[in-house]
Short mmCIF file of C-alpha atoms in Angstrom, two decimals:
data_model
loop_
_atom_site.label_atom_id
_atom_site.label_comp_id
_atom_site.label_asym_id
_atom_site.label_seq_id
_atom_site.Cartn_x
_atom_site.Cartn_y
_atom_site.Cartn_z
CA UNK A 48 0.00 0.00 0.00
CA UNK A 49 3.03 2.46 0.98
CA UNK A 50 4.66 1.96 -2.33
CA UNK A 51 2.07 2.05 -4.57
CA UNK A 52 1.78 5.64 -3.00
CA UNK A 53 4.96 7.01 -2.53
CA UNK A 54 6.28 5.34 -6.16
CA UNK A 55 3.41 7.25 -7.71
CA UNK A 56 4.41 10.44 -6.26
CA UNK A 57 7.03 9.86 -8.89
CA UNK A 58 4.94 9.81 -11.93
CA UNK A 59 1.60 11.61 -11.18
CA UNK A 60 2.68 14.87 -13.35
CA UNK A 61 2.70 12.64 -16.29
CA UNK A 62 -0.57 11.07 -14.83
CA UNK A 63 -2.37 14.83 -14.94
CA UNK A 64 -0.44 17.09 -16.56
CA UNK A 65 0.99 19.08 -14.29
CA UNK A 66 3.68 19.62 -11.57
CA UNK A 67 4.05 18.39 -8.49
CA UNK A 68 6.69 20.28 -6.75
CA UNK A 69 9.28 23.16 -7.59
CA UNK A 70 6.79 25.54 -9.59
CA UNK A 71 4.06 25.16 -7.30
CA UNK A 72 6.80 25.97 -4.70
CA UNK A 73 8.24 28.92 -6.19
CA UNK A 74 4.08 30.51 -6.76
CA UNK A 75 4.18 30.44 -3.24
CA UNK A 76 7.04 32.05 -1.71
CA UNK A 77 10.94 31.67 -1.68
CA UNK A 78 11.95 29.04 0.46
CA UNK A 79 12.84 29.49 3.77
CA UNK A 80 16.55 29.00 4.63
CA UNK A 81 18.28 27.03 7.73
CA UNK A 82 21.68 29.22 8.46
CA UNK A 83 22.50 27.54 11.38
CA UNK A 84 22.55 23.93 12.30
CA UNK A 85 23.30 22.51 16.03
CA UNK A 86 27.00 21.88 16.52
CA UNK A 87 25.92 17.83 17.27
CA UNK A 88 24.56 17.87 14.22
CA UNK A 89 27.71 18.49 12.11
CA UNK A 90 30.71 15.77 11.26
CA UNK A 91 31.94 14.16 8.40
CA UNK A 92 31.84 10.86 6.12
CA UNK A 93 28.63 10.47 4.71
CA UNK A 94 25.22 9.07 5.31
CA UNK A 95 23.24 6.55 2.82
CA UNK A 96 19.67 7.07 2.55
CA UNK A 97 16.83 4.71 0.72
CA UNK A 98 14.04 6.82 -0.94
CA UNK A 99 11.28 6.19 -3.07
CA UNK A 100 12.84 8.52 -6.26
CA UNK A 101 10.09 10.85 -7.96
CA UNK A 102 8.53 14.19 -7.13
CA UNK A 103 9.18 13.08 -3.07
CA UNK A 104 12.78 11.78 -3.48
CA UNK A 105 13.53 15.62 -5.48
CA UNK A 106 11.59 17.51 -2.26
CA UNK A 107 13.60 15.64 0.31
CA UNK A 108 16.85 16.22 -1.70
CA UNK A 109 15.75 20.55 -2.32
CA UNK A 110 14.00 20.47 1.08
CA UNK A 111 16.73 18.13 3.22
CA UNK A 112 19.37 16.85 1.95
CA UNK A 113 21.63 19.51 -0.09
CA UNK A 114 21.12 22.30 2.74
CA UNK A 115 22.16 19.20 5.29
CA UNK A 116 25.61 18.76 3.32
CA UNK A 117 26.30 22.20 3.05
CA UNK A 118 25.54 23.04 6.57
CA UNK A 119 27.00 19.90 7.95
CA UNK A 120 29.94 18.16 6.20
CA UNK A 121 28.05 15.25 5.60
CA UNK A 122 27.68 14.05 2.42
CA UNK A 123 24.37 11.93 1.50
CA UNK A 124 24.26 9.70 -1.23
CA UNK A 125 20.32 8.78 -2.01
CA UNK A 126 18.89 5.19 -2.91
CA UNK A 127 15.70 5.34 -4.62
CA UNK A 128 13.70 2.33 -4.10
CA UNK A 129 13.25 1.85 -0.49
CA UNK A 130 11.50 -0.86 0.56
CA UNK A 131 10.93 -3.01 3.75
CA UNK A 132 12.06 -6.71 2.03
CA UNK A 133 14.99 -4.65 0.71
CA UNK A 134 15.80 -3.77 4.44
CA UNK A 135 15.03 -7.17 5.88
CA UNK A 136 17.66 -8.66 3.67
CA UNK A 137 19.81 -6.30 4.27
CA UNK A 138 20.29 -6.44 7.58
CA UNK A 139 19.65 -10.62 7.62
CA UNK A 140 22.42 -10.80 5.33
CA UNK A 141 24.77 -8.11 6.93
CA UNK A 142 25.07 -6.71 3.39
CA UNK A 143 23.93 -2.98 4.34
CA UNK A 144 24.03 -0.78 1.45
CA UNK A 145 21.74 1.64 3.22
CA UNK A 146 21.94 3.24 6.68
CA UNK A 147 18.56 4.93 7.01
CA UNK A 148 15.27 4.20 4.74
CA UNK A 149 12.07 6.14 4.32
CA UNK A 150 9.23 3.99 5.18
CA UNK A 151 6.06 3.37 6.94
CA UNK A 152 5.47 3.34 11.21
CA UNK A 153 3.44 0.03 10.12
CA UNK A 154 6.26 -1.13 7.79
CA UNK A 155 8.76 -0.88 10.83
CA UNK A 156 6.90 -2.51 13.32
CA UNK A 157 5.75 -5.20 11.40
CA UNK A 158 9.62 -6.02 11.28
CA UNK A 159 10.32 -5.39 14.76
CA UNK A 160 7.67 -8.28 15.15
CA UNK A 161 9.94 -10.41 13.45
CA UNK A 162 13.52 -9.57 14.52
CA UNK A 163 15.66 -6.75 15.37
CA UNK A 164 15.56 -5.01 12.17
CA UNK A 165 16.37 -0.91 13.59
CA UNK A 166 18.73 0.86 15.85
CA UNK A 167 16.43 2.78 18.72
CA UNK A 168 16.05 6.54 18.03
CA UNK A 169 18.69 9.16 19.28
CA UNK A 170 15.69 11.85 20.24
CA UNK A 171 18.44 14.08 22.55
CA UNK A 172 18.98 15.33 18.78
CA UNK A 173 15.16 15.57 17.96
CA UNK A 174 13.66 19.13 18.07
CA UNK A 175 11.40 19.57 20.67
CA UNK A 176 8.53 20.68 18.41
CA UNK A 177 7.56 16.76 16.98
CA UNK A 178 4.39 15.80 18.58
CA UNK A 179 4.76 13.08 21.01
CA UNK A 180 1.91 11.14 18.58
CA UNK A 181 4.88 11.06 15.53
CA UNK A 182 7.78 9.48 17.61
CA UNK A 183 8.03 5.81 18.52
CA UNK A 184 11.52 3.41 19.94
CA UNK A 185 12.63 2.09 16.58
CA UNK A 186 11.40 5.10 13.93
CA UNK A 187 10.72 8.39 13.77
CA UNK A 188 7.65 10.11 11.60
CA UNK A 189 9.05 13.04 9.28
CA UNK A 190 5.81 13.60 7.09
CA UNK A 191 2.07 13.26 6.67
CA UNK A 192 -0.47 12.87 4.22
CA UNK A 193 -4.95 12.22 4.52
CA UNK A 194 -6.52 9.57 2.87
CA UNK A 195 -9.78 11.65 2.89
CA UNK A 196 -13.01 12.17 0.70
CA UNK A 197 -12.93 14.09 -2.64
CA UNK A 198 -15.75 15.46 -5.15
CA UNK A 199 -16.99 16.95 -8.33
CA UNK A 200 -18.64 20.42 -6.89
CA UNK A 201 -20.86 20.26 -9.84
CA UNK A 202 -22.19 17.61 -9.00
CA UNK A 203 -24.83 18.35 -6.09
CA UNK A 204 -26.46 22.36 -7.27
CA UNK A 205 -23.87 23.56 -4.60
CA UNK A 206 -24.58 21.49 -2.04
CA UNK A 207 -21.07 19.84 -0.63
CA UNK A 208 -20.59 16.85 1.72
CA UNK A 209 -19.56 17.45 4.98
CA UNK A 210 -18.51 14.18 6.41
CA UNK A 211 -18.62 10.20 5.64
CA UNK A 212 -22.06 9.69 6.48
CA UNK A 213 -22.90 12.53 3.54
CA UNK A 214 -20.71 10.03 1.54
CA UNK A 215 -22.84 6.81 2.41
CA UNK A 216 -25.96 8.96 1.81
CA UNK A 217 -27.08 8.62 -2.00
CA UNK A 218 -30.36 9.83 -1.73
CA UNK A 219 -29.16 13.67 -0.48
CA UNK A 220 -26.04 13.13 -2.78
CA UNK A 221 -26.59 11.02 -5.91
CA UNK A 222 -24.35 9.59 -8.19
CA UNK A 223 -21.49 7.00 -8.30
CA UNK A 224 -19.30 6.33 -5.78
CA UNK A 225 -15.60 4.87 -5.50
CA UNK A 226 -13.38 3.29 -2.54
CA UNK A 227 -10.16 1.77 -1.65
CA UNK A 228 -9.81 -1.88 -2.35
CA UNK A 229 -7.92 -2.19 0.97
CA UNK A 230 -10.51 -2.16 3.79
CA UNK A 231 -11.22 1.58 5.10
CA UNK A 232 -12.98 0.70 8.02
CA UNK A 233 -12.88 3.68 9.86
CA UNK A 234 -15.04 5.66 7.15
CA UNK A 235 -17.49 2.34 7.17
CA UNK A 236 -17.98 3.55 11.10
CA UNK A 237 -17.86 7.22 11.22
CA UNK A 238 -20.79 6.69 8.52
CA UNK A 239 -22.62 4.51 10.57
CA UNK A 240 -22.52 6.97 13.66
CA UNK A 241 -19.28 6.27 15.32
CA UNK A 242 -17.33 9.17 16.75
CA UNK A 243 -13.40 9.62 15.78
CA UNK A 244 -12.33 9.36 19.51
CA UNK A 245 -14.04 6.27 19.99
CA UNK A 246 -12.84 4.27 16.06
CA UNK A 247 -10.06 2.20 18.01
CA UNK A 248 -10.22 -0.94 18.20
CA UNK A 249 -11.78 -0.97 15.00
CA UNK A 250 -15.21 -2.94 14.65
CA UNK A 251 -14.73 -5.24 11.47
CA UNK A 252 -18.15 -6.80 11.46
CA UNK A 253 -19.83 -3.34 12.51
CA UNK A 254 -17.69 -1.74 9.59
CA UNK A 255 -18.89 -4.33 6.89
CA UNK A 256 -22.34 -4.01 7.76
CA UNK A 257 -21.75 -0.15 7.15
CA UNK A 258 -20.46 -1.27 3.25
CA UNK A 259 -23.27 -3.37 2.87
CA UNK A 260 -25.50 0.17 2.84
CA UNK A 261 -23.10 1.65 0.02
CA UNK A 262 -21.74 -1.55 -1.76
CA UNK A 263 -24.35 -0.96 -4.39
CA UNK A 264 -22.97 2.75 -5.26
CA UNK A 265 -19.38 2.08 -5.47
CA UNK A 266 -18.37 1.54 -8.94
CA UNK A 267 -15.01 1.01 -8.73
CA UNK A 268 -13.39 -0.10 -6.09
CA UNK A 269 -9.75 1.44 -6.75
CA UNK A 270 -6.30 0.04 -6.48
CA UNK A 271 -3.77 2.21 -7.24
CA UNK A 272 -3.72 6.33 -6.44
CA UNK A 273 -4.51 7.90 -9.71
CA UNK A 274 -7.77 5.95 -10.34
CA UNK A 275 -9.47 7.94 -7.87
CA UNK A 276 -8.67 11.62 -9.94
CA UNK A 277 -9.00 10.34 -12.63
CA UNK A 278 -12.29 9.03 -12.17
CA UNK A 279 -13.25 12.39 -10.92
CA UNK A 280 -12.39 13.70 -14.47
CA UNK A 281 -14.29 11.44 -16.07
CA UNK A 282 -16.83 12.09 -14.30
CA UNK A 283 -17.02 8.50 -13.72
CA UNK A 284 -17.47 8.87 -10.29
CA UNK A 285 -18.79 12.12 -8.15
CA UNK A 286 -17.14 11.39 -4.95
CA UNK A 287 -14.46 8.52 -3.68
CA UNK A 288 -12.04 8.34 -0.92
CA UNK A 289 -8.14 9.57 -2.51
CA UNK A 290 -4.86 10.48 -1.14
CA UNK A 291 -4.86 14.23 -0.77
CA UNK A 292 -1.94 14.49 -2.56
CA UNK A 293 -3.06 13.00 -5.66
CA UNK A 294 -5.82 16.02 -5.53
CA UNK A 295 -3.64 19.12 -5.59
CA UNK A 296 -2.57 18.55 -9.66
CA UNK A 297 -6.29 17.95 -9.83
CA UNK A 298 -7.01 21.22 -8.93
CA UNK A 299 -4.35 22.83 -10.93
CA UNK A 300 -6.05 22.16 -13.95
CA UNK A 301 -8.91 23.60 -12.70
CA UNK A 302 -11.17 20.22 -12.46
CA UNK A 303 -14.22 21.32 -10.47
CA UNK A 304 -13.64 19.22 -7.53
CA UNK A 305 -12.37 19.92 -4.27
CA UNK A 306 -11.70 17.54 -1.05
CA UNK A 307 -13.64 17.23 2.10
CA UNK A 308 -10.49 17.34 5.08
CA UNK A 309 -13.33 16.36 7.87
CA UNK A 310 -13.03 12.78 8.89
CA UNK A 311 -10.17 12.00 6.95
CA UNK A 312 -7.35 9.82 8.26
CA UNK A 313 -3.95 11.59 9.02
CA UNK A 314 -0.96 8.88 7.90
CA UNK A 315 2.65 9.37 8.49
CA UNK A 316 5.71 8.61 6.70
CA UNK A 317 8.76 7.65 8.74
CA UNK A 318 12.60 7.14 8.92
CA UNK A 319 14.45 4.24 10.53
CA UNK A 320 18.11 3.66 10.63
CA UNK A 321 18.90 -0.01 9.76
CA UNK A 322 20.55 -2.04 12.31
CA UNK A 323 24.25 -2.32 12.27
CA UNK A 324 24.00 0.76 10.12
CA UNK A 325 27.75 1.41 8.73
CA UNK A 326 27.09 5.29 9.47
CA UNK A 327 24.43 5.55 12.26
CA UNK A 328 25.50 8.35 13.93
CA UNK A 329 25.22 10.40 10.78
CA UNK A 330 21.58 9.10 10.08
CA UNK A 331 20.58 10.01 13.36
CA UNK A 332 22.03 13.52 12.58
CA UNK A 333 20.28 13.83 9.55
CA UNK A 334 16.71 12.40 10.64
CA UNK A 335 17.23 15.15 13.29
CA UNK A 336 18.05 17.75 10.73
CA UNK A 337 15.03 16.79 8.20
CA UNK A 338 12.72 16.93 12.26
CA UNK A 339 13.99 20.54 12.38
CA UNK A 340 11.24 23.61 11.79
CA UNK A 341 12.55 25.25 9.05
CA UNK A 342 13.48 22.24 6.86
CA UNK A 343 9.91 20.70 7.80
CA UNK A 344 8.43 23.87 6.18
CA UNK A 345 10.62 23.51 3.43
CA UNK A 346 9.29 20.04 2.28
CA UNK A 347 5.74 21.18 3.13
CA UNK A 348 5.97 23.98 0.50
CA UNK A 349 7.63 21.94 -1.90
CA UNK A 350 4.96 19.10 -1.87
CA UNK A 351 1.20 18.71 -1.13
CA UNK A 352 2.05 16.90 2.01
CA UNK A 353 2.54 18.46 6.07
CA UNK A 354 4.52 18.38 8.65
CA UNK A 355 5.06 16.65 12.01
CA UNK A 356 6.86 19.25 13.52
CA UNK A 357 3.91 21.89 14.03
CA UNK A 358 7.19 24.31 15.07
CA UNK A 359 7.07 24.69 11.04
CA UNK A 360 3.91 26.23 10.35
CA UNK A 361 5.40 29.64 11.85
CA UNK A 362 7.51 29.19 8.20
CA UNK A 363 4.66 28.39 5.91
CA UNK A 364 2.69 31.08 4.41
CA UNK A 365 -1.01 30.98 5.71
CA UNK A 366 -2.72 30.11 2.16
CA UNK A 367 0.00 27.42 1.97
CA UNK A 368 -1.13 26.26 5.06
CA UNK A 369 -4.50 26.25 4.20
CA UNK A 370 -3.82 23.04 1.32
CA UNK A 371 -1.81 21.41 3.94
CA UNK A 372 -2.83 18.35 6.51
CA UNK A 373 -0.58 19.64 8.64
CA UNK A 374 -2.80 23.11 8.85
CA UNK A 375 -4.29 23.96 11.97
CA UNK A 376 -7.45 24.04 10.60
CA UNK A 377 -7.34 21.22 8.68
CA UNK A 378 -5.00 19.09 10.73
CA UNK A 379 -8.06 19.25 13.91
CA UNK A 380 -10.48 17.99 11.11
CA UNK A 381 -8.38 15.02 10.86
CA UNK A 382 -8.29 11.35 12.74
CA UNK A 383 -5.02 10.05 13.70
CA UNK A 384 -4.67 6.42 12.03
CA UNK A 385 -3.89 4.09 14.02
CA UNK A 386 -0.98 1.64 12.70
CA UNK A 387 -0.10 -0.23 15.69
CA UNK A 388 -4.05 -1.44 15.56
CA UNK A 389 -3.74 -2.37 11.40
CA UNK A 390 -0.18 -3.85 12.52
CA UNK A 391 -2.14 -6.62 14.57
CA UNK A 392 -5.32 -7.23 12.76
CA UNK A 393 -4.54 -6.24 9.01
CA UNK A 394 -4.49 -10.23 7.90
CA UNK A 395 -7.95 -10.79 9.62
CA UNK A 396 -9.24 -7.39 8.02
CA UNK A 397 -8.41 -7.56 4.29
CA UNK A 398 -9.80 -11.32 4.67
CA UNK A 399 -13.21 -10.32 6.12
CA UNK A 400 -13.47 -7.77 3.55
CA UNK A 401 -12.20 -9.99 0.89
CA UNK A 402 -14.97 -12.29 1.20
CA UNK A 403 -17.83 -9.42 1.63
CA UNK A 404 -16.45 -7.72 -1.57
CA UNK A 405 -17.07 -11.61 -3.65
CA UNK A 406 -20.34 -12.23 -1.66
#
């Protein structure tokens, strides 16, 4: 599910016609500049880093990675291609050709389960501005992004949904539907009534008695992240759960269609440093670095996804902020997802669902 995300970043200018980062960027403001670093931050050698490429791997190296050399005297040498088998057999083999790797929180702990995959997390280098919620022993999260609810605004004579159960309600808001082939529970229960506080533990059987009210409006039941836009253009569909990134080219090209932040589920991206890594002590350094406020805003204006350090925000301009799930006003709007839960009971979930979606 991570990669099919992240690799898309990559390609989802060719996807819609327009840019993802850099030109966006520069139509908002000039980026904001990190002249000093922490003296424990600086050293030498060099640190290697596993990325997924694409539009994210060029905002990490313009947001993180060439300021980091330059203010550190560390050089980083960049991987695309991260991903968590890559890691495993890394570290089983003792071959490490990477030292830190841009994953998932789930990801990580799923191979904690299994072995001792990371080092723990140096946070006496960690600004003090990451939410305790984005920090965890063996990784640390650096980014976020909402898997929430978009629309066509044409589609309802102004009206606009307000929330999941405005989703799951075709008789107020007509038309074809489209949703995740990977089980998103927690909309099936904040449509049926049940309040974002009170989602975890998740309900399967609740949640699939929720689909069974919409099952017969969903037309497509997506797999991969630029279905659900694209569908939108089409007009194929008039609303369906996407990842708000996918939405901000969209909206470039002036598609009437906007998203609905309320209810949506705020997921994390997240750095661990291999164990036995051949230059840990410089990928602590520059996790820490890439944790700091101004090169969190940085990223965030470079690429349709927040923050984790809300320290950052001070950096961002306000109508910047305003496209961001890190926003204020968007980020309260937004549930937390919980990984540790879909860490446990994934395998029983996707099963469940597999054999409502074929019945």
């Amino acid at each position: 599910m991570h990669i099919n995300r992240r690799r898309a970043i990559g390609v989802i200018s060719a996807v819609l016609g327009a840019p993802f980062i850099i030109r966006s960027a520069g139509a908002q403001s000039a980026l904001p500049e990190q002249t000093t670093v922490p003296d424990i931050l600086k050293g030498s050698g060099e640190v290697l880093v596993a990325n997924y490429g694409g539009a994210s791997g060029e905002a990490q190296q313009k947001a993180w990675f060439e300021p980091f050399e330059k203010s550190t005297g560390i050089k980083v040498r960049v991987f695309p291609g991260a991903q968590s088998a890559k890691a495993k057999a890394m570290v089983d083999t003792g071959n490490l050709e990477w030292d830190l790797v841009d994953l998932e929180r789930a990801s990580i702990l799923k191979m904690m389960r299994g072995g001792d995959y990371f080092e723990k997390i140096d946070y006496s280098l960690v600004d003090d501005g990451l939410g305790p919620e984005f920090r965890f022993d063996y990784g640390v999260e650096m980014d976020s992004y909402a898997e929430v609810m978009a629309y066509r605004t044409d589609a309802f004579k102004g009206a606009a949904p307000k929330n999941w159960a405005d989703f799951w309600d075709t008789t107020k808001y007509p038309g074809d539907r489209a949703l995740w082939s990977f089980p998103e529970l927690e909309f099936a229960l904040m449509a049926a009534g049940v309040h974002a506080d009170k989602l975890y533990p998740l309900d399967i059987d609740k949640a699939l008695a929720s689909f069974d009210k919409i099952k017969k409006s969903v037309v497509k039941w997506w797999t991969t992240g630029a279905q659900p836009p694209q569908m939108l253009i089409d007009r194929e569909v008039v609303m369906t759960s996407v990842w708000n990134g996918r939405m901000a080219a969209l909206q470039a090209q002036g598609v009437p269609a906007a998203i609905c932040w309320n209810q949506g589920l705020l997921k994390r991206d997240a750095w661990g440093v291999l164990k036995g890594a051949k230059n840990k002590a410089n990928a602590m350094k520059l996790l820490a670095y890439t944790l700091m406020p101004i090169p969190q805003a940085r990223w965030a204006m470079l690429i349709p996804y927040g923050n984790t350090n809300a320290a950052a925000n001070k950096y961002i301009p306000p109508e910047r902020l305003a496209t961001l799930p890190s926003g204020p006003d968007i980020a309260k709007q937004l549930v937390l997802h919980d990984a540790e839960w879909w860490v446990e009971n994934v395998d029983v979930a996707q099963a469940k669902f597999n054999k409502w979606l074929l019945g």
